[in-house]
Short mmCIF file of C-alpha atoms in Angstrom, two decimals:
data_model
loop_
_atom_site.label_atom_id
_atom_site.label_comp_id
_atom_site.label_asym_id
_atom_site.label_seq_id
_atom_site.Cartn_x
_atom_site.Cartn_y
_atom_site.Cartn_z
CA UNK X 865 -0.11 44.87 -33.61
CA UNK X 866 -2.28 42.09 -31.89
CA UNK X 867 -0.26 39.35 -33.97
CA UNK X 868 2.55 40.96 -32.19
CA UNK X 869 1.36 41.39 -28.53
CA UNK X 870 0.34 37.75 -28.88
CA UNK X 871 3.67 36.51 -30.05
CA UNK X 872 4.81 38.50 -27.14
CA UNK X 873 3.15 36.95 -24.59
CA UNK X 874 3.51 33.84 -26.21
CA UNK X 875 7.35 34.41 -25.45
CA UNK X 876 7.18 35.16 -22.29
CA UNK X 877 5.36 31.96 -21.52
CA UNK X 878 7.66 29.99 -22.93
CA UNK X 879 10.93 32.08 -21.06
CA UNK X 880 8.77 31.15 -18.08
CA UNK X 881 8.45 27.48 -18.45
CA UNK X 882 5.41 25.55 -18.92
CA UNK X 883 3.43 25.36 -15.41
CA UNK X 884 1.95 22.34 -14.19
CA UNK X 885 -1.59 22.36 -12.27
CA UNK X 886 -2.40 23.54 -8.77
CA UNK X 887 -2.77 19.91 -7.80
CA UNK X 888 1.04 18.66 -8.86
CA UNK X 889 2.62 21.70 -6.73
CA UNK X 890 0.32 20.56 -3.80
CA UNK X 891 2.28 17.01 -3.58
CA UNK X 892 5.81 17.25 -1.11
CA UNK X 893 9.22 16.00 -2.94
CA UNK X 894 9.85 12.82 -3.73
CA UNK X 895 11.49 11.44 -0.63
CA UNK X 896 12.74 8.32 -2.83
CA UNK X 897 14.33 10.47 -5.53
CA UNK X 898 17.91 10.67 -4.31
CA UNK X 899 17.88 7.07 -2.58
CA UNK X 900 16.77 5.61 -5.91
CA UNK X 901 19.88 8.03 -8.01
CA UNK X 902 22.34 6.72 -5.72
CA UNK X 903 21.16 3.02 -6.34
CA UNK X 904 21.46 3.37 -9.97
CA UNK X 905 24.70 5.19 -10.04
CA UNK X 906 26.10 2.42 -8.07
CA UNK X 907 24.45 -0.16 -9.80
CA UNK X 908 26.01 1.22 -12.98
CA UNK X 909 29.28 1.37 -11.53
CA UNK X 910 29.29 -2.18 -10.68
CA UNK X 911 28.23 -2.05 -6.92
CA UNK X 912 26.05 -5.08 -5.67
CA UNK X 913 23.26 -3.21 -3.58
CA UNK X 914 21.14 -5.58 -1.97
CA UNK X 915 17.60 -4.07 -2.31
CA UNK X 916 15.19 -4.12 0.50
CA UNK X 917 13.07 -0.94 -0.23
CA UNK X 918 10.31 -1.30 -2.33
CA UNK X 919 7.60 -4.06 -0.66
CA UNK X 920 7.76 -5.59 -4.21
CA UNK X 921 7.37 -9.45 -4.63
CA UNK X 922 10.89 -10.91 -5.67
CA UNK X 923 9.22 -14.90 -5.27
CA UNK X 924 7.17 -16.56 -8.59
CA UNK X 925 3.42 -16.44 -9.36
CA UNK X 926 2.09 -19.92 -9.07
CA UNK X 927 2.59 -21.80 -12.07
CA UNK X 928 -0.41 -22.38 -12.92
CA UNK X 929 -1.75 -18.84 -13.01
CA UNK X 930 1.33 -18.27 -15.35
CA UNK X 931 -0.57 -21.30 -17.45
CA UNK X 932 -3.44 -20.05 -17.40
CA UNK X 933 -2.56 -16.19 -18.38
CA UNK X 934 -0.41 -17.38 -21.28
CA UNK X 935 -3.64 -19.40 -22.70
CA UNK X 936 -6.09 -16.48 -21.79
CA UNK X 937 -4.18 -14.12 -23.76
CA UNK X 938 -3.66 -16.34 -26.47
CA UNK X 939 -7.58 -16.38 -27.19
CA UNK X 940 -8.82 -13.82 -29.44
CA UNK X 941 -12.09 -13.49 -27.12
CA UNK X 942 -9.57 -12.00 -24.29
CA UNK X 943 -7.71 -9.52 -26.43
CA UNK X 944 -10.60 -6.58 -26.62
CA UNK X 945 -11.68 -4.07 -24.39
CA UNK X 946 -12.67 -5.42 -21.24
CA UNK X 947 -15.46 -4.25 -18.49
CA UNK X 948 -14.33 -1.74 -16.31
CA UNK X 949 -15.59 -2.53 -13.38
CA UNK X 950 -14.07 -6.24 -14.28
CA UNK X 951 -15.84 -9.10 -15.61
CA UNK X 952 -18.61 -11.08 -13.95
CA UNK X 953 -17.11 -14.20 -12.97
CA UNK X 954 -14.01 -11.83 -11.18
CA UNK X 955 -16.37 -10.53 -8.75
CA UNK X 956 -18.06 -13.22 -7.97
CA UNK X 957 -14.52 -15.19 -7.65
CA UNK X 958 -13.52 -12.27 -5.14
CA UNK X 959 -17.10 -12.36 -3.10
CA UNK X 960 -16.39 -16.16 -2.97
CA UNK X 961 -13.46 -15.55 -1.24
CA UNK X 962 -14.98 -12.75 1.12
CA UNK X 963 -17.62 -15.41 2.80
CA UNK X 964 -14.68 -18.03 3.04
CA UNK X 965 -12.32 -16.19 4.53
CA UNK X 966 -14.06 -13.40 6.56
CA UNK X 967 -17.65 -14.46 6.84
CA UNK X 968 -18.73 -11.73 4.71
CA UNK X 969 -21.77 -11.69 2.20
CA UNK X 970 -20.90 -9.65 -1.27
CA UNK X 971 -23.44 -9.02 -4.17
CA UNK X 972 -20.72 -8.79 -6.80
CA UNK X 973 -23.18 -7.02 -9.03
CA UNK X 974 -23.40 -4.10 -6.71
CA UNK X 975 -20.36 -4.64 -4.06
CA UNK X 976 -17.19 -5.19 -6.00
CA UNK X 977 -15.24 -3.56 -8.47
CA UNK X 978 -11.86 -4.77 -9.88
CA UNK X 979 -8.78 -2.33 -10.52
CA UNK X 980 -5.90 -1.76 -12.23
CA UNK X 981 -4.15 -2.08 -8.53
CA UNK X 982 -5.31 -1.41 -5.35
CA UNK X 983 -3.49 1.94 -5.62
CA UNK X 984 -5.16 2.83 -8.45
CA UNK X 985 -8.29 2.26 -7.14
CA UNK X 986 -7.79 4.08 -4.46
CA UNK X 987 -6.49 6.97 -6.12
CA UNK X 988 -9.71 7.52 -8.28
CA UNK X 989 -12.08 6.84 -5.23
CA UNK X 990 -10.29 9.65 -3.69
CA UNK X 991 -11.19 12.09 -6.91
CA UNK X 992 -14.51 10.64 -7.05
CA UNK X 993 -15.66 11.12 -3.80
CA UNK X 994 -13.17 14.66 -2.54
CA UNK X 995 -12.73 17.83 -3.93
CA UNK X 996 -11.43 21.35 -2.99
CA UNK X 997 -12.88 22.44 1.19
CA UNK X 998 -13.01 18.53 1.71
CA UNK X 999 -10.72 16.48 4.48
CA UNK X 1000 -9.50 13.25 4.89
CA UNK X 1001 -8.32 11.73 8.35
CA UNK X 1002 -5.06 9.72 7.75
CA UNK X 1003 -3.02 7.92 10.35
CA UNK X 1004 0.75 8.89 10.13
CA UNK X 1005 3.06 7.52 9.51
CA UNK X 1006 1.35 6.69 6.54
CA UNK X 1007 1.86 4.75 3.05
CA UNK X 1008 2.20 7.81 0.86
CA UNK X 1009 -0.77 7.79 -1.38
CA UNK X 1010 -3.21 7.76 0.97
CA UNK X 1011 -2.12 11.12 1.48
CA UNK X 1012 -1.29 12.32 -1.99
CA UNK X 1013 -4.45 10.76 -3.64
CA UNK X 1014 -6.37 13.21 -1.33
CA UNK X 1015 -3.79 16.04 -2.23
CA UNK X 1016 -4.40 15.06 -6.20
CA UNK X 1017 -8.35 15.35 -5.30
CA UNK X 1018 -7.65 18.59 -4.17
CA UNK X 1019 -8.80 18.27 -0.45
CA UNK X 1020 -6.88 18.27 2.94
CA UNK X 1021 -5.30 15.65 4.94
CA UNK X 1022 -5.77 15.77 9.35
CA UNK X 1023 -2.96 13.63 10.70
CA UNK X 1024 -3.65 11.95 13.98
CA UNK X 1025 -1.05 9.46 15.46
CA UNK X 1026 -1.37 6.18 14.50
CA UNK X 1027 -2.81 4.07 16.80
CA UNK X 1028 -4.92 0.21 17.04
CA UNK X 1029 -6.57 0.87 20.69
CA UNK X 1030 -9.12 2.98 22.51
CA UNK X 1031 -6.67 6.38 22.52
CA UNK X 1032 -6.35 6.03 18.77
CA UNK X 1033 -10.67 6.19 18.27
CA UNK X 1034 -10.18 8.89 21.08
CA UNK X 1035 -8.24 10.97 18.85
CA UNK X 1036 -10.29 10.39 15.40
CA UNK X 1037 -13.43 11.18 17.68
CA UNK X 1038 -11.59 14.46 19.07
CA UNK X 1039 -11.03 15.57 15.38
CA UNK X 1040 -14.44 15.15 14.23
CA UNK X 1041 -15.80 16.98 17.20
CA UNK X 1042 -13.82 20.11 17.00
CA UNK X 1043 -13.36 19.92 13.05
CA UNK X 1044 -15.37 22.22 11.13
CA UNK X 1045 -16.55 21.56 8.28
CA UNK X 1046 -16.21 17.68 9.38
CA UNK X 1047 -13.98 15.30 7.78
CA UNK X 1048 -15.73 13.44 4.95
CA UNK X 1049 -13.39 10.35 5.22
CA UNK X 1050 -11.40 8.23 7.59
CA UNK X 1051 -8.48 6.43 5.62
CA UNK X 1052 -7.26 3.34 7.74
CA UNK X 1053 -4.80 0.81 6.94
CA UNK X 1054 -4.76 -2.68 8.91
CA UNK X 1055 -2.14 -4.54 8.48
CA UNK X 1056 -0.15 -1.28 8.22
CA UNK X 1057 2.74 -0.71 5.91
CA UNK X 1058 5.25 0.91 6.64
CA UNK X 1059 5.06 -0.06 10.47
CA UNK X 1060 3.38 -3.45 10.43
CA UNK X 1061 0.80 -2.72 12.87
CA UNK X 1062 -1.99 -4.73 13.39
CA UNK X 1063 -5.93 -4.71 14.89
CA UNK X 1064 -7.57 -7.60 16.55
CA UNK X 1065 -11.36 -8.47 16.54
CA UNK X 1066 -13.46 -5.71 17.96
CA UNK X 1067 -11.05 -3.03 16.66
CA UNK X 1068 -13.57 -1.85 13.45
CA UNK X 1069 -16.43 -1.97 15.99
CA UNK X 1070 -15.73 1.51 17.16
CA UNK X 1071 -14.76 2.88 13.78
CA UNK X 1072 -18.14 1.58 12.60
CA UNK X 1073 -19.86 3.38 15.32
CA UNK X 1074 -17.94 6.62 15.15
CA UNK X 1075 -18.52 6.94 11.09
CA UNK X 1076 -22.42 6.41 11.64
CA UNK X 1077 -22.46 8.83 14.89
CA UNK X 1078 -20.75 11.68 12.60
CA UNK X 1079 -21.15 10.49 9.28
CA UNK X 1080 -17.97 10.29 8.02
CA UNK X 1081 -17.16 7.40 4.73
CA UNK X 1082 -14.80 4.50 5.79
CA UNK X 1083 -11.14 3.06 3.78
CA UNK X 1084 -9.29 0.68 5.13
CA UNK X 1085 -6.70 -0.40 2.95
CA UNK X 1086 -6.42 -4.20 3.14
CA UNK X 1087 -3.48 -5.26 0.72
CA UNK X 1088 -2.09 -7.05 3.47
CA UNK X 1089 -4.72 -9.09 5.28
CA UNK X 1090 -3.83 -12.54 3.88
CA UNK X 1091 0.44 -12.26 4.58
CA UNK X 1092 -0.07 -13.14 8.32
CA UNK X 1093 1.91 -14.93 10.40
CA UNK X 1094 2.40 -16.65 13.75
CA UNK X 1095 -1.27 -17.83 13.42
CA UNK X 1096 -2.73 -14.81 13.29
CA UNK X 1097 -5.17 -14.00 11.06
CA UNK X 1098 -5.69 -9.95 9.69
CA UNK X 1099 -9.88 -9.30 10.06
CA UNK X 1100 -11.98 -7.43 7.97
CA UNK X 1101 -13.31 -4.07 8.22
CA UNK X 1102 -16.67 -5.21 6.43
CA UNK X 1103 -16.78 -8.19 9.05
CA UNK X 1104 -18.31 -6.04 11.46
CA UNK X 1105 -21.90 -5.19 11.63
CA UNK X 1106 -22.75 -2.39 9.45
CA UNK X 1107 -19.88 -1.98 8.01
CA UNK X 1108 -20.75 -1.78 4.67
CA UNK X 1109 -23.58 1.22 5.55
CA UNK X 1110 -20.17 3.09 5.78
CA UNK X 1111 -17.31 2.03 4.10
CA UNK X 1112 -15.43 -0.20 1.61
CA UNK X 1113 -12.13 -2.52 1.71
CA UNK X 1114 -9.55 -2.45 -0.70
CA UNK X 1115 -7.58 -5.64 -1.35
CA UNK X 1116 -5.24 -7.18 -4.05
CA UNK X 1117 -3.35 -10.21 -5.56
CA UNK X 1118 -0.24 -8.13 -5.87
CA UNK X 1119 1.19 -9.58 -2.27
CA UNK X 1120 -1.07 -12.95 -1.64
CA UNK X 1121 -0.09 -14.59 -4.88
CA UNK X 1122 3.32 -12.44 -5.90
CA UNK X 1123 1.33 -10.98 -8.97
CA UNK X 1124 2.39 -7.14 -8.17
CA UNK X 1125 3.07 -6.76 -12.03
CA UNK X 1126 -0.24 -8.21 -12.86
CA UNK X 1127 -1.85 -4.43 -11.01
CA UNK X 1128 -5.25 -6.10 -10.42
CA UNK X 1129 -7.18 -5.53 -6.79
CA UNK X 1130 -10.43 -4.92 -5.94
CA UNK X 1131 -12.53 -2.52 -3.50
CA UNK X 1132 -15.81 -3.97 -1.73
CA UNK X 1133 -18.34 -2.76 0.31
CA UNK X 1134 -20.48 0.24 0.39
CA UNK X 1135 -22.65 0.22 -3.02
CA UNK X 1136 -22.38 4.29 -3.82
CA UNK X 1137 -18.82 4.48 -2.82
CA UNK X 1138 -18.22 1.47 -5.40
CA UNK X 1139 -20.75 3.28 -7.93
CA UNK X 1140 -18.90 6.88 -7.34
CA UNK X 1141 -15.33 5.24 -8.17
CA UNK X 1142 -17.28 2.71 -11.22
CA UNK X 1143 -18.41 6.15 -12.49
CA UNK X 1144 -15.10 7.89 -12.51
CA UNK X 1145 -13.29 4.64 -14.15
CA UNK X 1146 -15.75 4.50 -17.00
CA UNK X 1147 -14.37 8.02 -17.74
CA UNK X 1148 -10.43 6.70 -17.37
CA UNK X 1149 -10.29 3.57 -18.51
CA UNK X 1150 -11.43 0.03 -20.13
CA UNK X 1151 -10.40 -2.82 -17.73
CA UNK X 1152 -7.99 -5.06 -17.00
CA UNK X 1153 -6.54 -7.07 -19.81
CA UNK X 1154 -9.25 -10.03 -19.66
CA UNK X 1155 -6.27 -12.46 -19.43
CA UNK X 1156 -4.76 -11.53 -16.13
CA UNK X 1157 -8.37 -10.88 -14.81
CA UNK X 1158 -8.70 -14.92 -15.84
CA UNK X 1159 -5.66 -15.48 -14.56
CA UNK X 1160 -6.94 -13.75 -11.24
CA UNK X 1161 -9.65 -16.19 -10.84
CA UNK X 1162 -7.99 -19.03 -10.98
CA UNK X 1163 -5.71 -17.76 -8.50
CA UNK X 1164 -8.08 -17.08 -5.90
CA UNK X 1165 -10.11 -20.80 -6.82
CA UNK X 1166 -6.85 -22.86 -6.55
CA UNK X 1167 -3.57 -21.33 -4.63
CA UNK X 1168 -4.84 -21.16 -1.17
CA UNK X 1169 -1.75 -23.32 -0.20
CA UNK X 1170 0.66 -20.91 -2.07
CA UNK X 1171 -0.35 -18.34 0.30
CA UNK X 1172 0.05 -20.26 3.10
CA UNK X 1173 3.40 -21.13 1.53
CA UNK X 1174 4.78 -17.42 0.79
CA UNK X 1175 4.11 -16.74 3.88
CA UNK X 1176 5.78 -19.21 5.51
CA UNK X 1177 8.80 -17.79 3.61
CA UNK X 1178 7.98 -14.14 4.18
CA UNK X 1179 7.72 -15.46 8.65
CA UNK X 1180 11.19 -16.86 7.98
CA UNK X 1181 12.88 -14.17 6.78
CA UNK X 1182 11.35 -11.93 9.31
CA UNK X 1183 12.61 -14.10 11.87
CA UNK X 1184 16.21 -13.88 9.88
CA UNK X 1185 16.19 -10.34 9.70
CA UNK X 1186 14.75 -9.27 13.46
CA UNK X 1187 16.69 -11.37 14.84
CA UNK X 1188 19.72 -9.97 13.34
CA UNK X 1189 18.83 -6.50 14.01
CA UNK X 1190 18.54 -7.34 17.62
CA UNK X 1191 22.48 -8.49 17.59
CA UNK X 1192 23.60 -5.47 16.24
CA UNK X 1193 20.93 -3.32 18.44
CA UNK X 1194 18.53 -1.88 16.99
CA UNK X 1195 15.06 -2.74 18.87
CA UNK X 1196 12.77 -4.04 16.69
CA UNK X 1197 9.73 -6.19 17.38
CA UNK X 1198 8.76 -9.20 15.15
CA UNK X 1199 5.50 -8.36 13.12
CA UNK X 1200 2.59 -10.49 12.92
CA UNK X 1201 1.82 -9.31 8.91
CA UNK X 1202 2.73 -6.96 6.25
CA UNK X 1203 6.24 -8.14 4.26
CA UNK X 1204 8.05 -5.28 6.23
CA UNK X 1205 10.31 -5.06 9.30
CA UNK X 1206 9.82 -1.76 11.04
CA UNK X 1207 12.95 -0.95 12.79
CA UNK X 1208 14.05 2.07 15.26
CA UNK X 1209 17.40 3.17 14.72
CA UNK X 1210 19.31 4.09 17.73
CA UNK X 1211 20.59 7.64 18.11
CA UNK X 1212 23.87 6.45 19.11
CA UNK X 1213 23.84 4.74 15.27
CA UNK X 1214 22.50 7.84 13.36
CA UNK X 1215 24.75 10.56 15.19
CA UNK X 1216 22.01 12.46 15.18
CA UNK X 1217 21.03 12.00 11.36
CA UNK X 1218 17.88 12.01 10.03
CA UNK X 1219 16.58 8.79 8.46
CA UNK X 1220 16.53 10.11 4.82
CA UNK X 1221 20.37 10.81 5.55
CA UNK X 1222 21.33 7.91 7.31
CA UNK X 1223 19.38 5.69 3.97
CA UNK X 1224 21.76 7.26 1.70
CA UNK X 1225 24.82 6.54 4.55
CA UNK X 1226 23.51 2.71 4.65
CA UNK X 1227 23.56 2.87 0.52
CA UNK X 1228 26.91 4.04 0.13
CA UNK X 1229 28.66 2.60 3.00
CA UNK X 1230 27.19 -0.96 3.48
CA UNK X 1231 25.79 -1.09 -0.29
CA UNK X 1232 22.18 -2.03 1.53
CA UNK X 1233 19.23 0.20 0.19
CA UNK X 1234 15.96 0.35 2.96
CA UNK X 1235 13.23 3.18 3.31
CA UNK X 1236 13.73 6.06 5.48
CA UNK X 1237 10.93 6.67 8.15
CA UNK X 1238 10.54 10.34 7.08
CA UNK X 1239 9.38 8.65 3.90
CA UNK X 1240 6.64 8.22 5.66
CA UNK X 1241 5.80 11.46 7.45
CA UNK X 1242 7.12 13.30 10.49
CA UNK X 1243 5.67 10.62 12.92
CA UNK X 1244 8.02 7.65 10.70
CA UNK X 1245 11.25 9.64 11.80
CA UNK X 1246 14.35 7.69 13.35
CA UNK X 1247 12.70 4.40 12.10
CA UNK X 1248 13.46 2.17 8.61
CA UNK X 1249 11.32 -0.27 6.70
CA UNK X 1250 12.83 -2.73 5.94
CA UNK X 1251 11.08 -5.16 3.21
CA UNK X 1252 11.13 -9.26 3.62
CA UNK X 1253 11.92 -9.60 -0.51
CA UNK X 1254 15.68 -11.19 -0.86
CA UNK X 1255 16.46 -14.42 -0.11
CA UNK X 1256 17.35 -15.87 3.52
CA UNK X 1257 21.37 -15.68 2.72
CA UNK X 1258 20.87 -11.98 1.32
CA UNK X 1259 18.90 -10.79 4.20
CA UNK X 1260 22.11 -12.06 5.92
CA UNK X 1261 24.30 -10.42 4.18
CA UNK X 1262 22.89 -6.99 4.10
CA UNK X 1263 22.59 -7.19 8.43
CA UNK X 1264 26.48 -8.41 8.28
CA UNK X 1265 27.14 -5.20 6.25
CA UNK X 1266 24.60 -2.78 8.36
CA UNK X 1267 26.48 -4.44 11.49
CA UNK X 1268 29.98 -3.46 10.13
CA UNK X 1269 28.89 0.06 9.37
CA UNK X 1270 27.54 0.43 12.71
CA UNK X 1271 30.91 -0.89 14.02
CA UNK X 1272 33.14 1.83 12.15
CA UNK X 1273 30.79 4.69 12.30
CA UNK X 1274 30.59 4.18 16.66
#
């Protein structure tokens, strides 16, 4: 009889479908899904959709990072497990680069850690440091994992609008007064993706004050602080005073140096924040592959000038595209970072469409694939990101085809 009832039950389970955990029902659809169906269907059926979607780097690595990967991995030192926190001379490459750029003193012993990706980083500081009753402040709109890796940690997200002046500390302040229990962490993200928005010197100086005053942990998300343009130049959260008492920075080679398939990026900063998420990574995983963590270092210690290149490209074909949106008018200003054009799209355009909609309209009508706002979160309604990664005569082409859409649709 108990063979039975278990068979039974067994059954039923399986009539029921196997359920996933608490923390995969927590996360909202997949906004992308049906944009990214429609692109393959009409890929397969022959249709030339220009791409601008994903923020991922369509220009070459430097060569001789490519060189220098190819001989790494062909040495039988480099094709082991590696250190997971990545090897010595890594982090000492990246705090190299810290005091050039930013004026910023790293131990690399104790105040970097390399990852498999910023994002992945990220994610597992998230786990390491939130749990269930926890709360994150996140600016929206916001690049979707910094709220889903505090969804996958099992803690709560507080939206506030955001902001890069006095209103925007304003609100984070009015949240932490009234909150209860207090968020644990402040997630920032300067230059922002998807909107492009940028801080100027004296910005983190508040934020540093506010997290001491109410104790609240510090990320700002810096995977775009070296693809400026116009002269200016992105500054560091852990350039201000103190910084490091509260917080950590992630960055990455993945936009700098076009080596987005490599996934390596690092986090600096606050020593227990970077032992919490070196804990939780011993548990996960072994390291980068030692030849693309070579390969890293000799991309930070010789291709300062192919930054300055790519983003003389990336400034080009912002101009190219802004300027085009503005003749077939939609308002958009020209961005002084990120590899993103973030673009309102008039009402009189949409008919009243949301931007997930209207994406799909722009796929199957001028065979041009961009990110709808709502992608985003609420606040990224009526607005499209629109990513700097085709050529100048594509970019071109896919405003020409938005513009004749626009033209038969009014």
């Amino acid at each position: 009889m108990g063979e039975l009832t278990t068979d039974i039950h067994h059954q039923a389970s399986l009539a029921k479908g196997i359920e996933p955990a608490l923390r995969i029902t927590r996360l909202p659809p997949y906004l992308f899904g049906r944009l990214n169906t429609l692109k393959l269907a009409k890929r397969q059926a022959g249709v030339d959709i220009i791409d601008l979607g994903m923020g991922n780097p369509s220009d070459p690595v430097p060569q001789i990072v490519v060189d220098k990967l190819c001989e790494a991995a062909r040495d039988p030192r480099n094709q082991h497990y590696s250190a997971s926190k990545g090897i010595k001379n890594l982090r000492k490459e990246v705090a190299i680069k810290y005091e050039r750029k930013w004026n910023v003193q790293l131990d690399p012993e104790t105040e970097v850690l390399a990852c498999i990706g910023s994002k992945e980083g990220f994610s597992h500081l998230c786990l390491a440091m939130m749990g269930p009753g926890d709360t994150a402040i996140v600016p929206e709109p916001a690049f979707p994992i910094h709220n889903y890796a505090v969804a996958l940690a099992g803690a709560n997200v507080v939206s506030v609008p955001l902001g890069n002046d006095d209103k925007f500390i304003s609100n984070v302040t009015m949240v932490m007064e009234n909150m209860y229990p207090k968020p644990k962490l402040l997630i920032l993200n300067y230059p922002h993706n998807p909107t492009a928005m940028t801080v100027d010197e004296g910005f983190f100086e508040p934020v540093v004050e506010l997290a001491k005053r109410y104790g609240i942990a510090v990320i700002n998300d810096f995977a775009y602080g070296e693809t400026c343009f116009d002269g200016y130049q992105a500054p560091s959260f852990l350039s201000v005073k103190g910084a490091k008492d509260v917080g950590v920075e992630f960055t990455t080679l993945s936009k700098p140096y076009n080596m987005a398939g490599f996934r390596i990026g690092f986090v600096a900063g606050n020593k227990d924040m970077i032992d919490y998420l070196a804990t939780i990574k011993g548990y996960y995983d072994y390291g980068i592959f030692q030849a693309i963590q070579i390969a890293g270092i000799i991309a930070m210690r010789h291709c300062e000038q192919e930054i300055v290149t790519q983003n003389q490209r990336y400034q080009s074909r912002r101009d190219v595209v802004c300027d085009g949106l503005g003749r077939i008018g939609w308002p958009v200003e020209k961005p002084r970072a990120t590899m993103f054009v973030w673009a309102k799209v008039p009402k009189e355009h949409s008919r009243g469409k949301g931007s997930i909609a209207y994406a799909m309209d722009l796929m199957e009508h001028a065979e041009v694939a961009i990110a709808p706002g709502r992608a985003f979160g609420e606040g990224g309604e009526d607005y499209m990101r629109i990513a700097l990664v085709e050529n100048e005569q594509r970019l071109r082409q896919a405003i020409r085809n938005i513009g004749r859409f626009v033209r038969k649709s009014q």
